Coordinates of C-alpha atoms and ligand atoms in Angstrom, one line a residue:
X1197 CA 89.7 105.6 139.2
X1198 CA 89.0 109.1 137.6
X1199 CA 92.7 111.5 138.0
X1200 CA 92.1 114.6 139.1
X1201 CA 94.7 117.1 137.3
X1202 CA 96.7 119.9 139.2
X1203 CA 97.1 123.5 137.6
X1204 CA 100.2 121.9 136.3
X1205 CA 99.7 119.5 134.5
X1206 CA 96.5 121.4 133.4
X1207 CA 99.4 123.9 131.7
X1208 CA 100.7 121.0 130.3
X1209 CA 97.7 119.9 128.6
X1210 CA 97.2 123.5 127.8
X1211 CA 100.0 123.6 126.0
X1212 CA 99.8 120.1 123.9
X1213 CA 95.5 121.5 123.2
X1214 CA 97.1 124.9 122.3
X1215 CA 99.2 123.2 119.1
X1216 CA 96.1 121.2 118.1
X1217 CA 93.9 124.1 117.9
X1218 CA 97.0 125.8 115.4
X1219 CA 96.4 122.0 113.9
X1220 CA 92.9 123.0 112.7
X1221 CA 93.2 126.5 111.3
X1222 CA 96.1 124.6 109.5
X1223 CA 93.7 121.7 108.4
X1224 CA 90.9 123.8 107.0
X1225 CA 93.6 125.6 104.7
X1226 CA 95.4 122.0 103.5
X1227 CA 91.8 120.1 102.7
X1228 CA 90.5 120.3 99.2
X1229 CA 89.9 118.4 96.2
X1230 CA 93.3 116.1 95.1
X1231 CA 95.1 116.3 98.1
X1232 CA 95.8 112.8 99.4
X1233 CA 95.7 112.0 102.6
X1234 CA 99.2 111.2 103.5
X1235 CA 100.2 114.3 102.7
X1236 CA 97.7 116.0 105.2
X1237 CA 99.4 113.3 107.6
X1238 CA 102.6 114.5 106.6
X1239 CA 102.0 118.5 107.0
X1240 CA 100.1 117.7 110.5
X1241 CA 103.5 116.0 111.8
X1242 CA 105.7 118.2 111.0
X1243 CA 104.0 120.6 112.3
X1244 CA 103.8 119.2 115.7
X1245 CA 107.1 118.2 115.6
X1246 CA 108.0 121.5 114.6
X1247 CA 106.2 122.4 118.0
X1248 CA 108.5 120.0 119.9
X1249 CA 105.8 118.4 120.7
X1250 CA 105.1 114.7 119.3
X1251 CA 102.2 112.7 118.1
X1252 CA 99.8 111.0 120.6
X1253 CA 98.5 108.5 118.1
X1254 CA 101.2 107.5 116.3
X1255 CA 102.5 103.7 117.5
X1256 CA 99.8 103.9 119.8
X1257 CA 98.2 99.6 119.6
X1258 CA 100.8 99.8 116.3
X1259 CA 98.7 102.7 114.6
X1260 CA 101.0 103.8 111.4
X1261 CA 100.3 107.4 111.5
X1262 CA 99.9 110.8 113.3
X1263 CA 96.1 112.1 112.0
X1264 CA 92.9 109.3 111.4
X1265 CA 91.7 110.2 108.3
X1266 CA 87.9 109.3 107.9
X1267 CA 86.1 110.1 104.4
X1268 CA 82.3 110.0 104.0
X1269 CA 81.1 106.3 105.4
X1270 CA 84.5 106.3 107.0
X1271 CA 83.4 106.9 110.8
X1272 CA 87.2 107.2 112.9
X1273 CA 90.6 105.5 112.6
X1274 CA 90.7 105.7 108.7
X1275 CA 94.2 105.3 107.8
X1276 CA 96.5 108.1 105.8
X1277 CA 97.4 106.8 102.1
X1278 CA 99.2 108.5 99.2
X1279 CA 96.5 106.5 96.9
X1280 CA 93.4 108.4 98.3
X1281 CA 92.8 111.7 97.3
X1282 CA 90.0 113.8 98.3
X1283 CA 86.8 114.7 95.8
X1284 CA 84.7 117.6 95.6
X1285 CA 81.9 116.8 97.5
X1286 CA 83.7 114.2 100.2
X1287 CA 83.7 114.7 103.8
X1288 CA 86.7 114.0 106.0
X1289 CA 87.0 113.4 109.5
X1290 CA 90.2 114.7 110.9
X1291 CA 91.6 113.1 114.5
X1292 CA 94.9 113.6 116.2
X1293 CA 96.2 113.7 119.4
X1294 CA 99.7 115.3 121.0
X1295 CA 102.1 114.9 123.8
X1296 CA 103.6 117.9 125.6
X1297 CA 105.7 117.3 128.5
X1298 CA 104.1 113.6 128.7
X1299 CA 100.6 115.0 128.9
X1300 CA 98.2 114.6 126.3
X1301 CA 95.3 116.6 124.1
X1302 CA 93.3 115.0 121.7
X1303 CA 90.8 116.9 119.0
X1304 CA 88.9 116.0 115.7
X1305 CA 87.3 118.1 113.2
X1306 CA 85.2 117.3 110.2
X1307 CA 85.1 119.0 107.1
X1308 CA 83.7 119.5 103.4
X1309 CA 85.0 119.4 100.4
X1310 CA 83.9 122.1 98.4
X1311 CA 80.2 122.1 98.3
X1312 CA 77.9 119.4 100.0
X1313 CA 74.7 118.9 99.8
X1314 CA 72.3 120.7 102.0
X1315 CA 71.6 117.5 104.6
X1316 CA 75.2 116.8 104.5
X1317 CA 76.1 120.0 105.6
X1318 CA 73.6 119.9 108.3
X1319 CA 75.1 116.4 109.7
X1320 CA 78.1 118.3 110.0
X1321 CA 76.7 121.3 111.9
X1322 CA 74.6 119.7 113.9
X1323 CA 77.7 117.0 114.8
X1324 CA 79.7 120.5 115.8
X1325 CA 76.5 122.2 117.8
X1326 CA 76.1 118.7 120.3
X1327 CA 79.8 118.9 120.8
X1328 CA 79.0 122.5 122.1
X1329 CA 76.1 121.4 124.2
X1330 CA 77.9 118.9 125.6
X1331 CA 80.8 121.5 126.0
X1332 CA 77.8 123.5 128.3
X1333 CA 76.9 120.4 130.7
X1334 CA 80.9 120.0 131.6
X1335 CA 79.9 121.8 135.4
X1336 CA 80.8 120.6 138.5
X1337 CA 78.0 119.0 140.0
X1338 CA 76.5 117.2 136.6
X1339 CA 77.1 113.9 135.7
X1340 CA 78.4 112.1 132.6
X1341 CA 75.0 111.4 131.6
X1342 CA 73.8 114.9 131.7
X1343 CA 77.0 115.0 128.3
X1344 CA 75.7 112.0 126.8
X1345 CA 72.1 112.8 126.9
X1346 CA 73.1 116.5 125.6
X1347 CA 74.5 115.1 122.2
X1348 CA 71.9 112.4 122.0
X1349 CA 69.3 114.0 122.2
X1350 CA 70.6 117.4 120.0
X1351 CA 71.1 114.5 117.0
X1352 CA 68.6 112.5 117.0
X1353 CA 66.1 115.0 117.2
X1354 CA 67.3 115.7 113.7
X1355 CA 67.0 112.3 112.7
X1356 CA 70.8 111.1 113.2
X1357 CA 72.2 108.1 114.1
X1358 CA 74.6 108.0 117.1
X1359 CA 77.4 105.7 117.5
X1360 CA 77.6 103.5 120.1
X1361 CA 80.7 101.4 119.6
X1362 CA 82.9 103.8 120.5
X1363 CA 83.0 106.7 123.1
X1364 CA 84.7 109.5 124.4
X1365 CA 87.4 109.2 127.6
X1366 CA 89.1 110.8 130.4
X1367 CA 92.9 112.0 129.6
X1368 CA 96.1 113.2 130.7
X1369 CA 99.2 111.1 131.2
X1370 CA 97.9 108.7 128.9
X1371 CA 95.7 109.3 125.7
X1372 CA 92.6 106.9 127.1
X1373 CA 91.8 107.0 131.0
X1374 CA 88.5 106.8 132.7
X1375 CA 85.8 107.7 132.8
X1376 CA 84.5 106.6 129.2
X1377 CA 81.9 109.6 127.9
X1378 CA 79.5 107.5 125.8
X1379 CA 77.2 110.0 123.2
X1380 CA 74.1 108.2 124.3
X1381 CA 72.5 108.0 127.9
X1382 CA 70.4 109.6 130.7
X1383 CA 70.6 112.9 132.3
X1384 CA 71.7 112.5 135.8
X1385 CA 73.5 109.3 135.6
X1386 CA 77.0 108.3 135.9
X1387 CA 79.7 109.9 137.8
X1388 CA 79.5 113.0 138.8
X1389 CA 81.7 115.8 137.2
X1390 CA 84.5 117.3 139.5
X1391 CA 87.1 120.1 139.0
X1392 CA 90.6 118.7 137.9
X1393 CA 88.9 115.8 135.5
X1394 CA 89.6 116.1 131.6
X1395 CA 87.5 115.0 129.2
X1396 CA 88.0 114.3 125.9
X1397 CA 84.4 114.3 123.9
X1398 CA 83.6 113.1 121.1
X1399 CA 80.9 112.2 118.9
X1400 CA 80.4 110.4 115.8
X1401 CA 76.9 111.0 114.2
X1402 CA 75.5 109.2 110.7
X1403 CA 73.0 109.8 108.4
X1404 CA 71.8 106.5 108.9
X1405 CA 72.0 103.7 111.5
X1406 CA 74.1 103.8 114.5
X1407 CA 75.8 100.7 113.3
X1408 CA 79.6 100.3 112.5
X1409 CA 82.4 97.3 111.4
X1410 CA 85.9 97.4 110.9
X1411 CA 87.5 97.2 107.3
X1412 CA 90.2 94.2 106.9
X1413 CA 92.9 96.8 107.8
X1414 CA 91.8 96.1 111.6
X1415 CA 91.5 100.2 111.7
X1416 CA 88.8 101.8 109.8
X1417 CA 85.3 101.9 111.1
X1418 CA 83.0 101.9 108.3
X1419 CA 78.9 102.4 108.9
X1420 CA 77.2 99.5 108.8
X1421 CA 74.8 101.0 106.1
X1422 CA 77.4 102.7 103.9
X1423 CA 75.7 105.8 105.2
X1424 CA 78.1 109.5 105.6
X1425 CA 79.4 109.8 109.3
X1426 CA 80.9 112.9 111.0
X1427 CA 82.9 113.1 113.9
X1428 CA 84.0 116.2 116.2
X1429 CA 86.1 116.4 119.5
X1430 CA 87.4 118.3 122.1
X1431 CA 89.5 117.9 125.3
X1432 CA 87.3 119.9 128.4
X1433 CA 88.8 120.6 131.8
X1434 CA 86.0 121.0 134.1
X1435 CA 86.6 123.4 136.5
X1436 CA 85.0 125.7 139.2
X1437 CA 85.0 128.3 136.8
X1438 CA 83.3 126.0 134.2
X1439 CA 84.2 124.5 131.3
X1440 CA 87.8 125.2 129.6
X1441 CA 88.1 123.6 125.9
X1442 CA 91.8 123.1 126.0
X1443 CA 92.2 122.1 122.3
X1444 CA 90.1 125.9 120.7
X1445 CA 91.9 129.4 120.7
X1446 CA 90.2 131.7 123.3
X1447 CA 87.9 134.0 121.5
Ligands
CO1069 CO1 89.6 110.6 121.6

């Protein structure tokens, strides 16, 4: 059963995408070369604690920390450690989620470090441009597919490989509800979009195969291939008025 969300408790998701959208300006200024990745953990909580809002990921199935931390073959749900520093030249994937008045937003980001080379950087602009087309298909009256198709087909037509294993959800009073938003499918398919649903989307693109496994931590999903991996989201309230990216600061 998909929930349908009242102009309440789209306010309170407002309000928790608001102080993940302050998250990322904050991000882009805290990633560079020797910072580890507890310590980006550790800024990010405080900060939403400092909010008064609290973190959605944290505990959630007994993960330890606030922010997944995914660098280069790292695809989601890397773990925060004082041990790993960032490199010039590594790319992280940055994923959090928060909890305002029991509703939930949920946004990642992936960025450089310093300088990448010229492919990487277009894996990570082309991961950003099918969230944005899939942002466009977010209408009342499309279907789920016509969002999976969109970032499909936007990056493998630059010859990138799309997860499968893991997909993007419905959300609101808890971080994962239906429907599930696959990155892959037809146009036209699936249920069809209706004002009041949230979506959180979110895909994760590779520079090689669409394969993943899970490191011995039980967390970290890895490409199969060793191959770089990006991974952008959003949470999208679809509404008469179209799309309404709850976790980005109105232009
Ligand atoms: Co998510």
């Amino acid at each position: 059963m998909i929930l349908l969300k009242s102009p309440r408790e789209l306010e309170h998701m407002r309000a928790a995408g608001r102080i993940l959208a302050e998250v990322k300006a904050l991000l882009r200024e805290i990633v560079r070369a020797g910072v580890s990745t507890k310590e980006i953990d550790d800024k990010v909580e405080a900060f939403i604690l400092s909010k008064g809002a609290q973190s959605a990921f944290k505990g959630y199935r007994g993960y330890p920390a606030t922010v997944c931390t995914s660098i280069n073959e790292e695809v989601v749900h890397g773990i925060p450690s004082p041990k790993r520093k960032l490199k010039e030249g590594d790319i992280i994937g940055l994923d959090l989620g928060c909890i305002v008045e029991g509703y939930y937003a949920d946004c990642a980001i992936s960025l450089p470090v310093g300088p990448v080379p010229a492919r990487v950087q277009e894996l990570l602009d082309v991961t950003r441009e099918s969230l944005d087309k899939a942002i466009v298909q977010c209408r009342v009256g499309n279907r789920i597919g016509d969002i999976s198709h969109a970032v499909q087909s936007h990056c493998e037509s630059h010859g990138f490989g799309v997860v499968r294993a893991f997909v993007g959800h419905g959300i609101g009073r808890a971080l994962h509800e239906e429907p599930q938003v696959p990155n892959f499918g037809e146009p036209g398919r699936g249920q069809a979009l209706k004002a009041g649903m949230v979506l959180a989307i979110e895909p994760m693109i590779t520079l090689g195969s669409w394969e993943v496994r899970v490191l011995d931590d039980r967390w970290t999903a890895v490409t199969a291939d060793g191959s770089l991996a990006a991974h952008f989201e959003d949470t999208i309230a679809i509404t008469d008025d179209g799309p309404d990216i709850l976790t980005r600061i109105a232009a």
